Amino acid sequence: GEYVAGEFLGMQENVGPNKSNLYHLRITDPATKQTQAVSVWGSTILDTKMSLLNPPKGCQLFIQYLGTVETGKGLNPAKSFRVMMK
């Protein structure tokens, strides 16, 4: 799946009309060594995993989108993620 890996810069809470979390990372292009900031919108599953992991600012973080998973009870599918810290 799609992924982002880089230095964790922190998060913002209650952003936008849905009051979502926004996770900020700095990624480096290995070929050019140029850096850029990227942000990833939170979701129930990602927010839970990030809360459990509790990554410190400055750590290396890997977030991979795994697709959707059924939630049951007629609800919309949830977005699933793999999160790892180094």
Tab-separated table of C-alpha atoms in Angstrom:
chain	number	residue	atom	x	y	z
A	1	GLY	CA	0.000	0.000	0.000
A	2	GLU	CA	0.862	3.646	-0.056
A	3	TYR	CA	3.181	4.770	2.708
A	4	VAL	CA	5.136	7.691	4.096
A	5	ALA	CA	8.319	7.438	6.137
A	6	GLY	CA	10.231	10.259	7.747
A	7	GLU	CA	10.946	12.318	10.837
A	8	PHE	CA	7.888	12.828	13.035
A	9	LEU	CA	7.389	16.551	13.626
A	10	GLY	CA	4.276	16.337	15.792
A	11	MET	CA	0.515	16.466	15.464
A	12	GLN	CA	-2.344	18.929	15.557
A	13	GLU	CA	-5.704	18.102	17.126
A	14	ASN	CA	-9.210	19.211	16.151
A	15	VAL	CA	-8.255	20.392	12.656
A	16	GLY	CA	-10.815	21.158	9.969
A	17	PRO	CA	-14.579	20.723	9.915
A	18	ASN	CA	-14.354	17.111	11.175
A	19	LYS	CA	-12.084	18.038	14.118
A	20	SER	CA	-9.503	15.473	12.970
A	21	ASN	CA	-5.900	14.886	13.984
A	22	LEU	CA	-3.195	15.866	11.511
A	23	TYR	CA	0.222	14.160	11.733
A	24	HIS	CA	3.260	16.021	10.362
A	25	LEU	CA	6.424	14.395	9.009
A	26	ARG	CA	9.552	15.562	7.216
A	27	ILE	CA	10.591	13.238	4.422
A	28	THR	CA	13.879	13.189	2.524
A	29	ASP	CA	14.222	12.160	-1.112
A	30	PRO	CA	17.136	9.695	-1.096
A	31	ALA	CA	18.210	10.637	-4.631
A	32	THR	CA	18.280	14.430	-4.227
A	33	LYS	CA	18.591	14.699	-0.424
A	34	GLN	CA	15.881	17.389	-0.528
A	35	THR	CA	13.372	17.436	2.302
A	36	GLN	CA	9.718	18.318	2.336
A	37	ALA	CA	6.982	18.394	4.949
A	38	VAL	CA	3.967	16.134	4.513
A	39	SER	CA	0.871	15.686	6.639
A	40	VAL	CA	-1.395	12.693	7.123
A	41	TRP	CA	-5.024	13.035	8.223
A	42	GLY	CA	-5.976	10.920	11.200
A	43	SER	CA	-8.738	8.319	11.281
A	44	THR	CA	-10.103	6.175	14.087
A	45	ILE	CA	-7.647	3.334	13.476
A	46	LEU	CA	-4.629	5.577	12.789
A	47	ASP	CA	-5.379	7.774	15.814
A	48	THR	CA	-5.646	4.702	18.050
A	49	LYS	CA	-2.344	3.271	16.803
A	50	MET	CA	-0.574	6.622	17.157
A	51	SER	CA	-1.941	7.024	20.684
A	52	LEU	CA	-0.686	3.558	21.678
A	53	LEU	CA	2.704	4.095	20.023
A	54	ASN	CA	3.065	7.645	21.417
A	55	PRO	CA	5.975	8.562	19.104
A	56	PRO	CA	8.291	11.315	20.356
A	57	LYS	CA	9.034	14.263	18.092
A	58	GLY	CA	12.136	13.595	16.036
A	59	CYS	CA	11.737	9.819	15.797
A	60	GLN	CA	11.599	8.027	12.446
A	61	LEU	CA	7.999	7.066	11.674
A	62	PHE	CA	6.526	4.783	9.016
A	63	ILE	CA	2.802	4.993	8.197
A	64	GLN	CA	1.370	2.598	5.608
A	65	TYR	CA	-2.202	2.607	4.316
A	66	LEU	CA	-3.465	-0.993	4.166
A	67	GLY	CA	-6.888	-0.386	2.636
A	68	THR	CA	-10.320	-0.617	4.186
A	69	VAL	CA	-11.720	-3.121	6.663
A	70	GLU	CA	-15.349	-3.936	7.333
A	71	THR	CA	-16.710	-2.506	10.564
A	72	GLY	CA	-20.014	-4.385	10.633
A	73	LYS	CA	-23.417	-3.175	11.723
A	74	GLY	CA	-23.988	-1.389	8.403
A	75	LEU	CA	-21.292	1.219	9.043
A	76	ASN	CA	-18.873	2.486	6.419
A	77	PRO	CA	-15.591	0.552	6.080
A	78	ALA	CA	-12.709	1.889	8.185
A	79	LYS	CA	-9.295	2.847	6.801
A	80	SER	CA	-6.574	0.565	8.153
A	81	PHE	CA	-2.933	1.523	8.722
A	82	ARG	CA	0.370	-0.021	9.802
A	83	VAL	CA	2.490	2.292	11.979
A	84	MET	CA	6.091	1.638	13.034
A	85	MET	CA	8.641	3.751	14.874
A	86	LYS	CA	12.417	3.578	14.860
